[in-house]
Amino acid sequence: TQLLEQSPQFLSIQEGENLTVYCNSSSVFSSLQWYRQEPGEGPVLLVTVVTGGEVKKLKRLTFQFGDARKDSSLHITAAQPGDTGLYLCAPGSSNTGKLIFGQGTTLQVKP
Amino acid sequence: KAGVTQTPRYLIKTRGQQVTLSCSPISGHRSVSWYQQTPGQGLQFLFEYFSETQRNKGNFPGRFSGRQFSNSRSEMNVSTLELGDSALYLCASSRQAYNSPLHFGNGTRLTVT
C-alpha cells in the first residue's frame, strides 16, 4: 500500500494570503491527482500531474510534481473563501476506480 | 450530463440493523467505486465494480458488500451495523481509461445510534 502524507493537516488563513500544501511519499508514482472536496459535496478532480518536475496552473492554483515523482505541492495565491475545503491527493489510477487517498489538508479561508 | 446520484442523502439506523445505499453513475461509466469517509480514517476505498463484477476490494469486513446491475447502477449493503460504521459513504464512477478521474456523488451520511 502506497502511503501518502499530506501536510499541514489543517490550515486557517485570511482572504488574500498565499499558502502551500504538500503531498509526500517514499514511493515513486507514475502520476498524481489532486481533488478538492467542498463541505457537503463529494471530491472533485482539480488536476493530474504526470511528468517529474511538471508544473500546472489552474487560475490561482499552481501544482508541482517533484522531479523524483515522489511528492507534489499545491500553491494557492491570494486565497479566497471559495477555496475553503478539503484538499486530497492520490496516486493516479491504472484505469481502475481504486484510489488510495492521503488524509487531506483542510483549508479554511476567512473573509 | 447528469452527475453521480446517491440516495438517500441522510440515514439514521440502530446498531444491529442493516442498510442499503444506492448509486447511479454518470451515463456511460461502467466502473463504480465506493468509499467510506470518517474524520479519523479519512477517505478509504471499500470496493469497485465493473460490468457487474467486483474488480477490487478494500480492507473492510465482510459485513460490507455491494453489487452492480446491468445498467451500471450500484448498491452497497452494510449488515449488523456498528457505531463505528457512522460515516459519509461516497460513490464514484469513472470511464475505463488510464488516469481517468473519479466523479463522486455527494454521498450518503449514515449515522448509527
Short mmCIF file of N, CA and C in Angstrom, two decimals, chain B residues 3-107:
data_model
loop_
_atom_site.label_atom_id
_atom_site.label_comp_id
_atom_site.label_asym_id
_atom_site.label_seq_id
_atom_site.Cartn_x
_atom_site.Cartn_y
_atom_site.Cartn_z
N GLY B 3 -24.78 14.13 -13.10
CA GLY B 3 -23.66 13.63 -12.33
C GLY B 3 -24.02 12.34 -11.64
N VAL B 4 -23.16 11.93 -10.71
CA VAL B 4 -23.38 10.73 -9.93
C VAL B 4 -24.44 11.04 -8.86
N THR B 5 -25.44 10.19 -8.79
CA THR B 5 -26.54 10.41 -7.85
C THR B 5 -26.52 9.34 -6.78
N GLN B 6 -26.54 9.78 -5.52
CA GLN B 6 -26.59 8.85 -4.42
C GLN B 6 -27.85 9.08 -3.60
N THR B 7 -28.47 7.98 -3.21
CA THR B 7 -29.64 8.07 -2.36
C THR B 7 -29.57 7.02 -1.26
N PRO B 8 -30.11 7.33 -0.07
CA PRO B 8 -30.58 8.66 0.33
C PRO B 8 -29.41 9.56 0.72
N ARG B 9 -29.64 10.80 0.99
CA ARG B 9 -28.56 11.70 1.44
C ARG B 9 -28.24 11.48 2.92
N TYR B 10 -29.25 11.21 3.70
CA TYR B 10 -29.06 11.00 5.14
C TYR B 10 -29.82 9.76 5.58
N LEU B 11 -29.23 9.09 6.56
CA LEU B 11 -29.82 7.86 7.05
C LEU B 11 -29.44 7.69 8.52
N ILE B 12 -30.42 7.36 9.33
CA ILE B 12 -30.14 7.06 10.73
C ILE B 12 -30.61 5.65 11.01
N LYS B 13 -29.71 4.83 11.52
CA LYS B 13 -30.02 3.44 11.81
C LYS B 13 -29.57 3.10 13.23
N THR B 14 -30.05 1.97 13.69
CA THR B 14 -29.70 1.48 15.03
C THR B 14 -28.71 0.34 14.90
N ARG B 15 -27.85 0.21 15.88
CA ARG B 15 -26.89 -0.90 15.92
C ARG B 15 -27.60 -2.23 15.67
N GLY B 16 -26.99 -3.06 14.84
CA GLY B 16 -27.54 -4.37 14.56
C GLY B 16 -28.41 -4.41 13.30
N GLN B 17 -28.89 -3.25 12.88
CA GLN B 17 -29.70 -3.22 11.66
C GLN B 17 -28.81 -3.32 10.43
N GLN B 18 -29.44 -3.42 9.28
CA GLN B 18 -28.68 -3.39 8.04
C GLN B 18 -29.17 -2.21 7.20
N VAL B 19 -28.35 -1.82 6.22
CA VAL B 19 -28.68 -0.66 5.41
C VAL B 19 -28.23 -0.90 3.97
N THR B 20 -28.99 -0.34 3.04
CA THR B 20 -28.63 -0.41 1.62
C THR B 20 -28.56 1.00 1.06
N LEU B 21 -27.45 1.30 0.42
CA LEU B 21 -27.24 2.61 -0.19
C LEU B 21 -27.21 2.44 -1.71
N SER B 22 -27.68 3.45 -2.42
CA SER B 22 -27.79 3.34 -3.87
C SER B 22 -26.96 4.39 -4.58
N CYS B 23 -26.47 4.03 -5.76
CA CYS B 23 -25.63 4.94 -6.55
C CYS B 23 -25.95 4.77 -8.02
N SER B 24 -26.26 5.89 -8.68
CA SER B 24 -26.44 5.88 -10.13
C SER B 24 -25.27 6.61 -10.76
N PRO B 25 -24.45 5.93 -11.58
CA PRO B 25 -23.25 6.57 -12.13
C PRO B 25 -23.61 7.48 -13.30
N ILE B 26 -22.61 8.20 -13.76
CA ILE B 26 -22.75 9.01 -14.96
C ILE B 26 -23.00 8.07 -16.14
N SER B 27 -23.90 8.48 -17.02
CA SER B 27 -24.23 7.64 -18.15
C SER B 27 -22.98 7.29 -18.96
N GLY B 28 -22.81 6.01 -19.24
CA GLY B 28 -21.65 5.57 -20.00
C GLY B 28 -20.48 5.10 -19.15
N HIS B 29 -20.52 5.42 -17.86
CA HIS B 29 -19.45 4.96 -16.96
C HIS B 29 -19.79 3.56 -16.47
N ARG B 30 -18.86 2.64 -16.64
CA ARG B 30 -19.12 1.27 -16.23
C ARG B 30 -18.45 0.90 -14.92
N SER B 31 -17.55 1.75 -14.45
CA SER B 31 -16.88 1.49 -13.18
C SER B 31 -17.54 2.29 -12.08
N VAL B 32 -17.89 1.61 -11.00
CA VAL B 32 -18.45 2.28 -9.82
C VAL B 32 -17.64 1.84 -8.60
N SER B 33 -17.17 2.83 -7.86
CA SER B 33 -16.39 2.55 -6.64
C SER B 33 -17.10 3.15 -5.44
N TRP B 34 -16.86 2.55 -4.31
CA TRP B 34 -17.44 3.03 -3.05
C TRP B 34 -16.32 3.36 -2.07
N TYR B 35 -16.52 4.46 -1.34
CA TYR B 35 -15.55 4.89 -0.36
C TYR B 35 -16.27 5.25 0.94
N GLN B 36 -15.55 5.05 2.04
CA GLN B 36 -16.04 5.47 3.35
C GLN B 36 -15.18 6.63 3.83
N GLN B 37 -15.81 7.69 4.30
CA GLN B 37 -15.05 8.84 4.79
C GLN B 37 -15.41 9.13 6.23
N THR B 38 -14.43 9.12 7.09
CA THR B 38 -14.59 9.45 8.51
C THR B 38 -13.52 10.45 8.91
N PRO B 39 -13.77 11.24 9.95
CA PRO B 39 -12.76 12.21 10.39
C PRO B 39 -11.44 11.54 10.79
N GLY B 40 -11.52 10.37 11.38
CA GLY B 40 -10.30 9.72 11.87
C GLY B 40 -9.51 8.99 10.80
N GLN B 41 -10.19 8.33 9.90
CA GLN B 41 -9.53 7.48 8.90
C GLN B 41 -9.45 8.11 7.52
N GLY B 42 -10.14 9.21 7.32
CA GLY B 42 -10.11 9.84 6.01
C GLY B 42 -10.97 9.08 5.01
N LEU B 43 -10.55 9.17 3.76
CA LEU B 43 -11.31 8.58 2.67
C LEU B 43 -10.70 7.22 2.34
N GLN B 44 -11.47 6.17 2.58
CA GLN B 44 -10.95 4.82 2.40
C GLN B 44 -11.75 4.05 1.37
N PHE B 45 -11.05 3.32 0.52
CA PHE B 45 -11.65 2.55 -0.56
C PHE B 45 -12.34 1.30 -0.01
N LEU B 46 -13.58 1.11 -0.41
CA LEU B 46 -14.33 -0.08 0.00
C LEU B 46 -14.26 -1.16 -1.06
N PHE B 47 -14.79 -0.89 -2.23
CA PHE B 47 -14.74 -1.83 -3.35
C PHE B 47 -15.11 -1.13 -4.64
N GLU B 48 -14.80 -1.83 -5.74
CA GLU B 48 -15.11 -1.32 -7.08
C GLU B 48 -15.81 -2.41 -7.88
N TYR B 49 -16.79 -1.99 -8.65
CA TYR B 49 -17.49 -2.89 -9.55
C TYR B 49 -17.32 -2.41 -10.97
N PHE B 50 -17.17 -3.37 -11.84
CA PHE B 50 -17.06 -3.08 -13.27
C PHE B 50 -17.78 -4.19 -14.01
N SER B 51 -18.72 -3.80 -14.87
CA SER B 51 -19.51 -4.79 -15.62
C SER B 51 -20.07 -5.88 -14.71
N GLU B 52 -20.66 -5.44 -13.62
CA GLU B 52 -21.39 -6.30 -12.68
C GLU B 52 -20.48 -7.22 -11.86
N THR B 53 -19.16 -7.03 -11.96
CA THR B 53 -18.22 -7.88 -11.23
C THR B 53 -17.38 -7.03 -10.28
N GLN B 54 -17.15 -7.56 -9.11
CA GLN B 54 -16.28 -6.84 -8.19
C GLN B 54 -14.84 -6.96 -8.67
N ARG B 55 -14.21 -5.83 -8.92
CA ARG B 55 -12.88 -5.85 -9.51
C ARG B 55 -11.78 -5.60 -8.47
N ASN B 56 -12.10 -4.79 -7.47
CA ASN B 56 -11.14 -4.50 -6.40
C ASN B 56 -11.88 -4.46 -5.08
N LYS B 57 -11.17 -4.79 -4.02
CA LYS B 57 -11.79 -4.76 -2.71
C LYS B 57 -10.82 -4.17 -1.71
N GLY B 58 -11.33 -3.31 -0.85
CA GLY B 58 -10.51 -2.72 0.21
C GLY B 58 -10.50 -3.60 1.45
N ASN B 59 -9.90 -3.08 2.50
CA ASN B 59 -9.72 -3.85 3.71
C ASN B 59 -10.86 -3.60 4.70
N PHE B 60 -12.03 -4.07 4.36
CA PHE B 60 -13.20 -3.92 5.22
C PHE B 60 -13.78 -5.29 5.49
N PRO B 61 -14.48 -5.43 6.64
CA PRO B 61 -15.05 -6.75 6.97
C PRO B 61 -16.14 -7.15 5.99
N GLY B 62 -16.48 -8.42 6.04
CA GLY B 62 -17.47 -8.98 5.14
C GLY B 62 -18.87 -8.42 5.32
N ARG B 63 -19.08 -7.66 6.40
CA ARG B 63 -20.40 -7.03 6.60
C ARG B 63 -20.68 -5.99 5.50
N PHE B 64 -19.63 -5.55 4.87
CA PHE B 64 -19.76 -4.58 3.78
C PHE B 64 -19.78 -5.34 2.45
N SER B 65 -20.81 -5.15 1.70
CA SER B 65 -20.91 -5.83 0.42
C SER B 65 -21.54 -4.91 -0.60
N GLY B 66 -21.46 -5.30 -1.84
CA GLY B 66 -22.05 -4.47 -2.87
C GLY B 66 -22.45 -5.30 -4.06
N ARG B 67 -23.07 -4.64 -5.00
CA ARG B 67 -23.38 -5.29 -6.26
C ARG B 67 -23.61 -4.22 -7.31
N GLN B 68 -23.52 -4.64 -8.55
CA GLN B 68 -23.75 -3.72 -9.66
C GLN B 68 -24.72 -4.38 -10.62
N PHE B 69 -25.63 -3.58 -11.14
CA PHE B 69 -26.65 -4.09 -12.06
C PHE B 69 -26.22 -3.87 -13.51
N SER B 70 -26.98 -4.45 -14.41
CA SER B 70 -26.61 -4.39 -15.83
C SER B 70 -26.62 -2.95 -16.37
N ASN B 71 -27.35 -2.06 -15.73
CA ASN B 71 -27.37 -0.65 -16.18
C ASN B 71 -26.29 0.18 -15.46
N SER B 72 -25.37 -0.51 -14.79
CA SER B 72 -24.24 0.07 -14.06
C SER B 72 -24.60 0.68 -12.71
N ARG B 73 -25.87 0.80 -12.41
CA ARG B 73 -26.24 1.27 -11.07
C ARG B 73 -25.69 0.31 -10.03
N SER B 74 -25.37 0.85 -8.87
CA SER B 74 -24.74 0.01 -7.85
C SER B 74 -25.41 0.23 -6.50
N GLU B 75 -25.36 -0.78 -5.69
CA GLU B 75 -25.81 -0.69 -4.31
C GLU B 75 -24.73 -1.23 -3.40
N MET B 76 -24.66 -0.66 -2.20
CA MET B 76 -23.80 -1.27 -1.20
C MET B 76 -24.66 -1.56 0.03
N ASN B 77 -24.32 -2.61 0.71
CA ASN B 77 -25.07 -3.05 1.86
C ASN B 77 -24.14 -3.20 3.05
N VAL B 78 -24.60 -2.76 4.18
CA VAL B 78 -23.84 -2.99 5.42
C VAL B 78 -24.78 -3.72 6.37
N SER B 79 -24.37 -4.89 6.81
CA SER B 79 -25.21 -5.66 7.72
C SER B 79 -24.68 -5.52 9.14
N THR B 80 -25.53 -5.85 10.09
CA THR B 80 -25.17 -5.81 11.50
C THR B 80 -24.39 -4.53 11.84
N LEU B 81 -25.04 -3.42 11.67
CA LEU B 81 -24.39 -2.13 11.82
C LEU B 81 -23.76 -1.95 13.21
N GLU B 82 -22.60 -1.30 13.20
CA GLU B 82 -21.90 -0.95 14.41
C GLU B 82 -21.78 0.57 14.50
N LEU B 83 -21.57 1.07 15.71
CA LEU B 83 -21.45 2.51 15.88
C LEU B 83 -20.35 3.08 14.98
N GLY B 84 -19.27 2.33 14.82
CA GLY B 84 -18.14 2.78 14.03
C GLY B 84 -18.41 2.85 12.54
N ASP B 85 -19.57 2.37 12.12
CA ASP B 85 -19.92 2.45 10.70
C ASP B 85 -20.49 3.82 10.35
N SER B 86 -20.71 4.65 11.35
CA SER B 86 -21.18 6.01 11.09
C SER B 86 -20.14 6.74 10.25
N ALA B 87 -20.56 7.23 9.11
CA ALA B 87 -19.61 7.82 8.17
C ALA B 87 -20.36 8.42 6.99
N LEU B 88 -19.60 9.09 6.15
CA LEU B 88 -20.10 9.54 4.85
C LEU B 88 -19.67 8.48 3.84
N TYR B 89 -20.62 7.92 3.13
CA TYR B 89 -20.32 6.91 2.11
C TYR B 89 -20.43 7.57 0.74
N LEU B 90 -19.33 7.53 0.02
CA LEU B 90 -19.24 8.18 -1.28
C LEU B 90 -19.14 7.14 -2.38
N CYS B 91 -19.86 7.41 -3.44
CA CYS B 91 -19.80 6.57 -4.62
C CYS B 91 -19.13 7.39 -5.72
N ALA B 92 -18.35 6.73 -6.54
CA ALA B 92 -17.69 7.41 -7.65
C ALA B 92 -17.78 6.56 -8.90
N SER B 93 -17.96 7.20 -10.04
CA SER B 93 -17.94 6.46 -11.29
C SER B 93 -16.81 6.99 -12.16
N SER B 94 -16.37 6.17 -13.09
CA SER B 94 -15.30 6.60 -13.99
C SER B 94 -15.37 5.82 -15.29
N ARG B 95 -14.73 6.41 -16.33
CA ARG B 95 -14.58 5.70 -17.59
C ARG B 95 -13.44 4.71 -17.44
N GLN B 96 -13.38 3.79 -18.33
CA GLN B 96 -12.32 2.80 -18.32
C GLN B 96 -11.15 3.37 -19.10
N ALA B 97 -10.35 4.21 -18.44
CA ALA B 97 -9.21 4.83 -19.12
C ALA B 97 -8.15 5.18 -18.09
N TYR B 98 -6.89 5.12 -18.51
CA TYR B 98 -5.77 5.42 -17.61
C TYR B 98 -5.87 6.86 -17.11
N ASN B 99 -5.72 7.02 -15.79
CA ASN B 99 -5.80 8.34 -15.15
C ASN B 99 -7.15 9.03 -15.32
N SER B 100 -8.14 8.25 -15.70
CA SER B 100 -9.47 8.83 -15.80
C SER B 100 -9.92 9.28 -14.42
N PRO B 101 -10.45 10.50 -14.28
CA PRO B 101 -10.82 10.98 -12.96
C PRO B 101 -12.02 10.22 -12.39
N LEU B 102 -12.08 10.18 -11.09
CA LEU B 102 -13.27 9.68 -10.43
C LEU B 102 -14.27 10.83 -10.30
N HIS B 103 -15.52 10.53 -10.61
CA HIS B 103 -16.59 11.51 -10.45
C HIS B 103 -17.42 11.05 -9.26
N PHE B 104 -17.37 11.84 -8.20
CA PHE B 104 -18.04 11.45 -6.97
C PHE B 104 -19.45 12.02 -6.88
N GLY B 105 -20.31 11.26 -6.20
CA GLY B 105 -21.58 11.79 -5.79
C GLY B 105 -21.40 12.60 -4.51
N ASN B 106 -22.48 13.14 -3.99
CA ASN B 106 -22.40 13.95 -2.77
C ASN B 106 -22.52 13.13 -1.50
N GLY B 107 -22.67 11.82 -1.66
CA GLY B 107 -22.56 10.94 -0.51
C GLY B 107 -23.86 10.68 0.23
#
